[in-house]
Tab-separated table of C-alpha atoms in Angstrom:
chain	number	residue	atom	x	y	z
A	1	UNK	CA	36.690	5.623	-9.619
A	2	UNK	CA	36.920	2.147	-11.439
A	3	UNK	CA	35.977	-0.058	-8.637
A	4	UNK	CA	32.442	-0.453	-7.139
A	5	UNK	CA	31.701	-2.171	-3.878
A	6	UNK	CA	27.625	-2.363	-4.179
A	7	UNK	CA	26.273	-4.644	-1.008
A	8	UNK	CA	23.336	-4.576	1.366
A	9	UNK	CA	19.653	-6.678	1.311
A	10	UNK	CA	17.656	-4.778	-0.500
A	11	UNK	CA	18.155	-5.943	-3.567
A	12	UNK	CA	15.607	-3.805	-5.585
A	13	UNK	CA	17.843	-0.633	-5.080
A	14	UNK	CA	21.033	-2.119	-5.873
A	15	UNK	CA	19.802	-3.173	-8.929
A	16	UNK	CA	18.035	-0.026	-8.951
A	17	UNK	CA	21.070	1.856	-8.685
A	18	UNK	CA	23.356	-0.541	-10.605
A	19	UNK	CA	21.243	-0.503	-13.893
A	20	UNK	CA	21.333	3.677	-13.248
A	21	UNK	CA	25.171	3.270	-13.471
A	22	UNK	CA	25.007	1.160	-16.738
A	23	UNK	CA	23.209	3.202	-18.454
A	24	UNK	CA	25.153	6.182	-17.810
A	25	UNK	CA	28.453	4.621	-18.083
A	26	UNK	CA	28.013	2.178	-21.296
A	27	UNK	CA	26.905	3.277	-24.820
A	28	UNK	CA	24.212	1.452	-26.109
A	29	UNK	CA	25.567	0.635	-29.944
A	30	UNK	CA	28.695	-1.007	-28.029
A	31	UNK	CA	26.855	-2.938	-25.142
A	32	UNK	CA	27.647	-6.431	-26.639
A	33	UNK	CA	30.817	-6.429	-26.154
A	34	UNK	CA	31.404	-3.192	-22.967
A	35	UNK	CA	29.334	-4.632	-20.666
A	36	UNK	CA	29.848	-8.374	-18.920
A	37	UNK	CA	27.834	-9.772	-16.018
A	38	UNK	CA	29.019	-12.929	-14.429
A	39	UNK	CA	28.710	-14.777	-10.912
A	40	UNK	CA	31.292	-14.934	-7.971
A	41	UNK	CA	29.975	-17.592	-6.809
A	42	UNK	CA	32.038	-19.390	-9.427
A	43	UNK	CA	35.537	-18.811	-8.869
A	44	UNK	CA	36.293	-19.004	-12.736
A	45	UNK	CA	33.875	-16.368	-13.130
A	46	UNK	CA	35.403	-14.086	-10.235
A	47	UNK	CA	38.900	-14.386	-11.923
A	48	UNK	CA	37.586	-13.767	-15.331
A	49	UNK	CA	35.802	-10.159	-14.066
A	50	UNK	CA	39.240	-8.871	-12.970
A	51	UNK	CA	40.954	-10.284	-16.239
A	52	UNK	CA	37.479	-8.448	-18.305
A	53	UNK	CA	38.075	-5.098	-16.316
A	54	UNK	CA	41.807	-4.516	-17.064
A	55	UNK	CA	40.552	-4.107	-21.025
A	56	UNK	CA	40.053	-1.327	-22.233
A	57	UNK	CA	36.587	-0.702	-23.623
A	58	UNK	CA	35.855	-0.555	-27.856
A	59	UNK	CA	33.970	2.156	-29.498
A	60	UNK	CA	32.510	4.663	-27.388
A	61	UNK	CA	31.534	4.746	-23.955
A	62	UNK	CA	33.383	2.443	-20.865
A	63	UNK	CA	33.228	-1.029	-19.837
A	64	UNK	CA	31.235	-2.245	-17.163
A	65	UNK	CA	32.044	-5.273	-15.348
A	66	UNK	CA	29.389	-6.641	-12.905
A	67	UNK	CA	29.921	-9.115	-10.575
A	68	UNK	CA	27.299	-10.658	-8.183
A	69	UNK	CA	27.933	-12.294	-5.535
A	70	UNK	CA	31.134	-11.154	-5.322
A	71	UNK	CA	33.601	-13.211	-3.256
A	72	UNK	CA	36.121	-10.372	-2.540
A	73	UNK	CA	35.004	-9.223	0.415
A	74	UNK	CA	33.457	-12.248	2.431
A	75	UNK	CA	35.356	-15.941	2.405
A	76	UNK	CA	38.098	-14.738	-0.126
A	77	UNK	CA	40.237	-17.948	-1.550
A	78	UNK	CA	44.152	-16.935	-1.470
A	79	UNK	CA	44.719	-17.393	-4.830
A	80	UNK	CA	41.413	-15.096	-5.589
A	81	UNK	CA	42.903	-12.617	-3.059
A	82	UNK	CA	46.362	-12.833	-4.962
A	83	UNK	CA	44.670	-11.914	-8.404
A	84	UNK	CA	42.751	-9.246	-7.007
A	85	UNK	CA	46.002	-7.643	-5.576
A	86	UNK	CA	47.240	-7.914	-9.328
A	87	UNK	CA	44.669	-6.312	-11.257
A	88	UNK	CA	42.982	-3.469	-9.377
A	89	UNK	CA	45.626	-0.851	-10.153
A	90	UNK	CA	45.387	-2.221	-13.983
A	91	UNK	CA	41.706	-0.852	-14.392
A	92	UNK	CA	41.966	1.804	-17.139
A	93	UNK	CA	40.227	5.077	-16.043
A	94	UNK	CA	37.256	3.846	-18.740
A	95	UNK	CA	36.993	0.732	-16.894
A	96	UNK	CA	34.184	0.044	-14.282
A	97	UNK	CA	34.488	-3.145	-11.843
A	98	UNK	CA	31.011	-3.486	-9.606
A	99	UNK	CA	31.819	-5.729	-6.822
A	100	UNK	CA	28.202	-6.765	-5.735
A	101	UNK	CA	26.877	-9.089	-2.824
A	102	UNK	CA	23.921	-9.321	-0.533
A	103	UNK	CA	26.154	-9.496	2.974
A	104	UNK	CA	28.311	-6.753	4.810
A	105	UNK	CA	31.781	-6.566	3.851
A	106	UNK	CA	33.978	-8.453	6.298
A	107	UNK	CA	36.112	-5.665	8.036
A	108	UNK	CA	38.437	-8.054	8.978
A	109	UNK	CA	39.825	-9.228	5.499
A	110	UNK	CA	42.893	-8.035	3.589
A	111	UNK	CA	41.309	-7.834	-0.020
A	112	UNK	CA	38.556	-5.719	1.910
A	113	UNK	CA	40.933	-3.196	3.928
A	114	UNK	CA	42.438	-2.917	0.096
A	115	UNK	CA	39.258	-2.518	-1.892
A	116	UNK	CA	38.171	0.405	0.572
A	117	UNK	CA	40.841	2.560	-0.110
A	118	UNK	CA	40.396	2.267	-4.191
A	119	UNK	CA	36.379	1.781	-4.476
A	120	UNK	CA	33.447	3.895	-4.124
A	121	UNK	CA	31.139	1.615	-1.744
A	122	UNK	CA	27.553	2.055	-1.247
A	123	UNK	CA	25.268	0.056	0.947
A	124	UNK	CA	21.897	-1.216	-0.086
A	125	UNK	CA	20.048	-2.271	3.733
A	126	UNK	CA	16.504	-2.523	4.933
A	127	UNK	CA	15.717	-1.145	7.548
A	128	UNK	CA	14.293	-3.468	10.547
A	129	UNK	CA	10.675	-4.647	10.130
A	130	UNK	CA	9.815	-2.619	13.051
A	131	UNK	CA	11.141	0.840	12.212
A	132	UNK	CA	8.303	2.373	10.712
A	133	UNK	CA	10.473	5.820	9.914
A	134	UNK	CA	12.949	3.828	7.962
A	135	UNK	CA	11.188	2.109	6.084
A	136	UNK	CA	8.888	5.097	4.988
A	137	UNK	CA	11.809	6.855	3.941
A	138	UNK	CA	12.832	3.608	2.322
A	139	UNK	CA	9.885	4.646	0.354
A	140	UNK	CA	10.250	8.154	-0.309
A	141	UNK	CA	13.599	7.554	-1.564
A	142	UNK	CA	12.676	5.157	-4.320
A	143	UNK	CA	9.555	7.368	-5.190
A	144	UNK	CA	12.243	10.042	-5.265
A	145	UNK	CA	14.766	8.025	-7.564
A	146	UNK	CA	11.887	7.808	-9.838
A	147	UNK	CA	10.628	11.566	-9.786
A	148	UNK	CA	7.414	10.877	-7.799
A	149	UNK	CA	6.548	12.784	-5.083
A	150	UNK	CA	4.101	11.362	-2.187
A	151	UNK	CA	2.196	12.725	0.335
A	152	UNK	CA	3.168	11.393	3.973
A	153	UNK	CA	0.093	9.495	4.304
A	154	UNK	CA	1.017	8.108	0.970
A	155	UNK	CA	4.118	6.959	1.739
A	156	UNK	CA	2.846	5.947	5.081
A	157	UNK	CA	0.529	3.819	3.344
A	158	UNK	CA	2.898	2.330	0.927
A	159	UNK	CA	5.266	1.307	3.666
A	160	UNK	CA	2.158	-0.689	5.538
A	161	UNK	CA	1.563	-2.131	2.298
A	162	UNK	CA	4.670	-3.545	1.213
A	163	UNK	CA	7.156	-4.296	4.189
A	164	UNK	CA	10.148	-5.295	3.495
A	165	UNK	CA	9.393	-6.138	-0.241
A	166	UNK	CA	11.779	-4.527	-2.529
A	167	UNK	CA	10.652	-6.108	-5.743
A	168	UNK	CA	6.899	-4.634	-5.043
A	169	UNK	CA	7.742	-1.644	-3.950
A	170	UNK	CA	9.472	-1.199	-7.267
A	171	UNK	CA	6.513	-2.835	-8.917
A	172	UNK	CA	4.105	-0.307	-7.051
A	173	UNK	CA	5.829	2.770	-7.522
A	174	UNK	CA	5.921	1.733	-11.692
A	175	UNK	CA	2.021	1.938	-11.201
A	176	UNK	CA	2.091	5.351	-9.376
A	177	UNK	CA	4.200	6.734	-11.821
A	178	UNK	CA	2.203	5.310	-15.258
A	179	UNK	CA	-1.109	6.830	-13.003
A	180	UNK	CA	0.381	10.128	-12.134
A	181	UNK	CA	2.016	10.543	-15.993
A	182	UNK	CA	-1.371	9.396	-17.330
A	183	UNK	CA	-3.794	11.962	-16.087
A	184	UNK	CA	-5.398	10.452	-12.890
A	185	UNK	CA	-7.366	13.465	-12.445
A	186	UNK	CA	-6.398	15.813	-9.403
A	187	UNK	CA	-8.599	14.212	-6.792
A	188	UNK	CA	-6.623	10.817	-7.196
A	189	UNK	CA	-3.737	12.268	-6.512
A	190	UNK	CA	-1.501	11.989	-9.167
A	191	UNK	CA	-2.673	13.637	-12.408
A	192	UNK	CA	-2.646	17.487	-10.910
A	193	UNK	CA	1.059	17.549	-10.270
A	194	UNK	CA	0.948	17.768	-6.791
A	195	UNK	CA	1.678	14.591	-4.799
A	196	UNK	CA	0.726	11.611	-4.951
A	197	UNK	CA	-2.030	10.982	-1.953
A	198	UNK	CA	-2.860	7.763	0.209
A	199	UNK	CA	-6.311	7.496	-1.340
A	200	UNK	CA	-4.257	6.832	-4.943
A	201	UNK	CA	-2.189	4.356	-3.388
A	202	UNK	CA	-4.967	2.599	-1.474
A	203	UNK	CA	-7.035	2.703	-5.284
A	204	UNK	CA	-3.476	0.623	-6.956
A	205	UNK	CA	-2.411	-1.918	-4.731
A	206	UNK	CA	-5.414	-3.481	-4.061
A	207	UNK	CA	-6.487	-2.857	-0.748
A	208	UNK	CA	-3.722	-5.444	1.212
A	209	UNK	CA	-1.405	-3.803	3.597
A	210	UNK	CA	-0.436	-6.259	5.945
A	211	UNK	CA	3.190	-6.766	6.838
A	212	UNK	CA	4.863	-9.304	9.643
A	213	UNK	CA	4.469	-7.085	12.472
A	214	UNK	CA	0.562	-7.211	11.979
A	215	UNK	CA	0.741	-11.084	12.323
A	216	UNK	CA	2.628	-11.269	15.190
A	217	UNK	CA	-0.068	-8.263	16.615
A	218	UNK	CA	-2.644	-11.306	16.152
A	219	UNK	CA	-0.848	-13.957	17.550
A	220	UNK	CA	-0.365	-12.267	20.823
A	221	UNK	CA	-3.933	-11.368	20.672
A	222	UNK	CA	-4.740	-14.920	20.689
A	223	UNK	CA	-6.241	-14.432	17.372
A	224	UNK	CA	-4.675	-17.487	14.832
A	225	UNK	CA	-7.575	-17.199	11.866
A	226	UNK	CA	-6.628	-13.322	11.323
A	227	UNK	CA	-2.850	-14.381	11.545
A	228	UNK	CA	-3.152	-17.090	9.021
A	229	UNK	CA	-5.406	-14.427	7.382
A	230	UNK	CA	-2.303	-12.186	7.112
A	231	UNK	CA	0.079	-14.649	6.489
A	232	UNK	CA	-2.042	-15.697	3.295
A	233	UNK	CA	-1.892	-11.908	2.442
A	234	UNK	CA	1.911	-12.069	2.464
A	235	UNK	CA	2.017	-14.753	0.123
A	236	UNK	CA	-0.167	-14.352	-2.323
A	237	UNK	CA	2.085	-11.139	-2.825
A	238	UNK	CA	5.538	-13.050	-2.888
A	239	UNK	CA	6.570	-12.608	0.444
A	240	UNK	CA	8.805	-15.255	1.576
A	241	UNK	CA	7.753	-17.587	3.902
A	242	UNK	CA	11.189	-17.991	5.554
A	243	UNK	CA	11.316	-13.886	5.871
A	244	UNK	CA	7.733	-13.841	7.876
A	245	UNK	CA	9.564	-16.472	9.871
A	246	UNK	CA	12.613	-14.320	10.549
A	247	UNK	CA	10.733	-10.759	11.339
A	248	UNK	CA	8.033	-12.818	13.478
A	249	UNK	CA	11.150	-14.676	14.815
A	250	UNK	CA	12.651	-11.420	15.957
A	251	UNK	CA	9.160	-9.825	17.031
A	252	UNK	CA	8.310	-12.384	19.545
A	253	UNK	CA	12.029	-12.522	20.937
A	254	UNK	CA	11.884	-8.978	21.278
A	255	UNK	CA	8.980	-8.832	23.278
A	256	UNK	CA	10.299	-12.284	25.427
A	257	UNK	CA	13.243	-10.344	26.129
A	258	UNK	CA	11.359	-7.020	27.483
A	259	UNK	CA	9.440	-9.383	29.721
A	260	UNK	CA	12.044	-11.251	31.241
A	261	UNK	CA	14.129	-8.130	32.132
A	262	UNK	CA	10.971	-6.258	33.372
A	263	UNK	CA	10.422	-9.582	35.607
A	264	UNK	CA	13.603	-9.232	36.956
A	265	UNK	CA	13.031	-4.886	38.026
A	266	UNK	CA	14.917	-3.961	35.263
A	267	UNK	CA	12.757	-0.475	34.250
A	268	UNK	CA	15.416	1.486	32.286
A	269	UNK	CA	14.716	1.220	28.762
A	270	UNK	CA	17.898	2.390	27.864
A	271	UNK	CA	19.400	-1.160	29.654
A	272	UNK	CA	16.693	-3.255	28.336
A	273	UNK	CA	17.138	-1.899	24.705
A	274	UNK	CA	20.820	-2.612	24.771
A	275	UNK	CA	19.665	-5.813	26.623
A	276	UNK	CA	17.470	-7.077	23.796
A	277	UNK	CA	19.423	-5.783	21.013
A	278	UNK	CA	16.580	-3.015	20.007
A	279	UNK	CA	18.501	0.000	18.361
A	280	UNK	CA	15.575	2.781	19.415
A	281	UNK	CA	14.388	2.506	23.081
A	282	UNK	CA	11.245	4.246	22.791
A	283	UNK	CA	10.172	1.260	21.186
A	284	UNK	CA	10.327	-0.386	24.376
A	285	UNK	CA	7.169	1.611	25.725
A	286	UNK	CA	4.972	0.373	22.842
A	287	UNK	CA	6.572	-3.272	23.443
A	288	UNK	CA	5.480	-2.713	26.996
A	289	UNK	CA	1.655	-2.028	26.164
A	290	UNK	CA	1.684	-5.082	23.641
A	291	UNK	CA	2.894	-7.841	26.290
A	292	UNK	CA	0.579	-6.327	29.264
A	293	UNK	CA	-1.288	-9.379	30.548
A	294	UNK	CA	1.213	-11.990	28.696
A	295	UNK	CA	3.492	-14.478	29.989
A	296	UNK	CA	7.361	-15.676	29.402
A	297	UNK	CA	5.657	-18.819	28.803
A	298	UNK	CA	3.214	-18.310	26.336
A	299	UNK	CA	5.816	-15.963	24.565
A	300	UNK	CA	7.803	-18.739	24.587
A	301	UNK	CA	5.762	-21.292	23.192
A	302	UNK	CA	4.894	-18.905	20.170
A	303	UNK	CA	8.517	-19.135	19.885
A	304	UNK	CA	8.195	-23.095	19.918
A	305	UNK	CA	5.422	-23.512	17.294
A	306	UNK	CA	7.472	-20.597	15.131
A	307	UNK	CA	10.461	-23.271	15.200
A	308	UNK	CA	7.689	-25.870	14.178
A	309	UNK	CA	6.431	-23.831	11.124
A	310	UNK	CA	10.390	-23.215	10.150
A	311	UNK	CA	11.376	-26.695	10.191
A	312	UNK	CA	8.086	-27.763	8.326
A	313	UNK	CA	8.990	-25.379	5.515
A	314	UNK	CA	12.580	-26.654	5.641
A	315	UNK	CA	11.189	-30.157	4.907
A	316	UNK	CA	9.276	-28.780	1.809
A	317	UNK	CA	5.795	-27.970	3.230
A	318	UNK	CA	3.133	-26.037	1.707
A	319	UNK	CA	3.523	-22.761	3.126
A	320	UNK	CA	0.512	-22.158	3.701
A	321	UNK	CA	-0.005	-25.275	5.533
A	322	UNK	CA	3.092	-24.959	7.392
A	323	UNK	CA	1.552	-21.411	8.801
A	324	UNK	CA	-2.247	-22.765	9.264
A	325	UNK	CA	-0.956	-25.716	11.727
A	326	UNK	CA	1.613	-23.974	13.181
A	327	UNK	CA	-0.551	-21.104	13.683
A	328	UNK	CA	-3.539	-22.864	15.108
A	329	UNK	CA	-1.831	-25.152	17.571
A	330	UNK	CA	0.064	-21.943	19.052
A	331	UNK	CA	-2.966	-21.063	19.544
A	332	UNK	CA	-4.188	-24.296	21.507
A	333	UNK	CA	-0.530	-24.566	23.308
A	334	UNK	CA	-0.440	-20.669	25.010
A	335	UNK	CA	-1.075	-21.371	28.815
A	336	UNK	CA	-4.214	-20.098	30.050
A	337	UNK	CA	-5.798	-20.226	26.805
A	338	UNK	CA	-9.310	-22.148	26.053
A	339	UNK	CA	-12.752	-21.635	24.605
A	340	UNK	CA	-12.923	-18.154	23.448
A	341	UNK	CA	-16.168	-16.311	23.313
């Protein structure tokens, strides 16, 4: 199938998978001049990748035309939409158009409803912060794409470790693989040729596994120096400051949410999963133990200071900064809280 559509967050496996494509498809003496990459975000460049995929490739192998952030299936111009309609049934069979982009597909377009019925689409999503299952299979499916194998408490641990980082969990599982090829010696877990254990993993990356949902653990504890103790964590590893903003953002809402409808004598957590927008209600019961004791109002004035440490970042603060004030006057602003002993 000549056409591609390639979308979802995670953009470590769509590159992942994309560069897996490339390498099958194109052959390396005629790369030069087979394979393009250009950027839908400029319009000239959007119309150029259809013009580049209805030629046939030279010398061996096909041509690959990659486009990121591809424009044909979110806020399409007409006159884009109108040269797409031209040129998709002009792709020779050894032609290969990847349509990339971060977002979902809009449904609702007409250059969508027709790219679906010529393209092979695959989606490229993390899975919520919270969903512990998803993302450890997030793992075991990159250690898979790689040939690894890991233990559960490996991939357990890997998951804690990186959250939602795509880029390290690429950069982590290149370790793992370099110490399980290079004879790590059988109680490491990686040189016998069985699979990779936690105690390997915990000896490579260094002893941090933190992730969002441990820092908002510690601000509902009341506990701002391990937060900002996380947070730092986070950073230092190239987590973004405006993602711990989003997944704490959600956290705390989620939790507001549980306790509002609980106030009210909601107590199925079927309605209050639906209520909340939380796709698995067993969650809820955890969610239940974690706000025992806690307020609307102090849930909603970590929700205040959040805002705070958003807009400070927005302005250009120091993220670090941002998260130590922000952090420590939530802290200071929670009703009923004072001198701790």
């Amino acid at each position: 199938m000549p056409i591609h559509l390639y979308w979802g967050d995670d953009e470590a496996a769509r590159q992942r998978a994309l560069a897996a494509q490339i390498e099958a498809l194109v052959d390396p003496t005629w790369a030069a001049i087979n394979l393009s990459r250009l950027d839908g975000a400029d319009a000239g460049q959007a119309a150029r990748a259809l013009e580049e995929a209805r030629t046939p490739p030279f010398g061996a192998g096909a041509r690959v035309v990659v486009l990121q952030r591809s424009p044909f299936c979110q806020a399409c111009p007409a006159e884009l939409a109108a040269q797409l309609e031209a040129a998709v049934e002009l792709i020779p069979p050894d032609g290969h158009l990847f349509l990339v982009s971060e977002g979902k597909p809009d449904a609702r377009l007409r250059t969508t409803k027709r790219l679906r019925t010529l393209a092979e689409e695959q989606s490229f999503t993390l899975p919520p912060i919270w969903d512990g299952a998803g993302q450890i299979e997030r793992v075991q499916s990159a250690a898979r794409d790689r040939g690894l194998t890991l233990a559960p408490a490996a991939a357990e641990a890997l998951a804690e470790a990186i959250g939602s980082d795509g880029m390290r969990l690429a950069s982590e599982l290149e370790k793992l693989a370099l110490h399980a090829g290079g004879g790590g010696g059988g109680g490491s877990g990686g040189g016998g040729g069985g699979p990779i254990t936690a105690e390997a993993v915990a000896a490579l990356i260094g002893g941090q596994v933190t992730s969002s949902l441990a820092v908002g653990d510690a601000l509902l504890a009341q506990h701002p120096a391990e937060a900002i103790a996380l947070v730092e964590a986070l950073l230092e590893v190239g987590e973004p400051a405006l993602r711990i903003v989003a997944a704490l953002a959600s956290q705390i809402r989620g939790w507001l949410w549980v306790c509002l409808l609980e106030r009210s004598g909601e107590q199925d957590v079927a309605v209050i999963a639906k209520a909340a927008g939380i796709g698995n209600p067993k969650r809820i019961y955890v969610m239940r133990k974690q706000i025992r004791g806690r307020s609307p109002d102090q849930l909603l004035a970590l929700l205040r200071r959040l805002l705070d440490v958003e807009a400070a970042l927005k302005r250009g603060a120091d993220p670090g900064d941002a998260f130590r004030d922000g952090f420590l006057l939530a802290a200071l602003a929670q009703p009923g809280s004072g001198p701790r002993r």
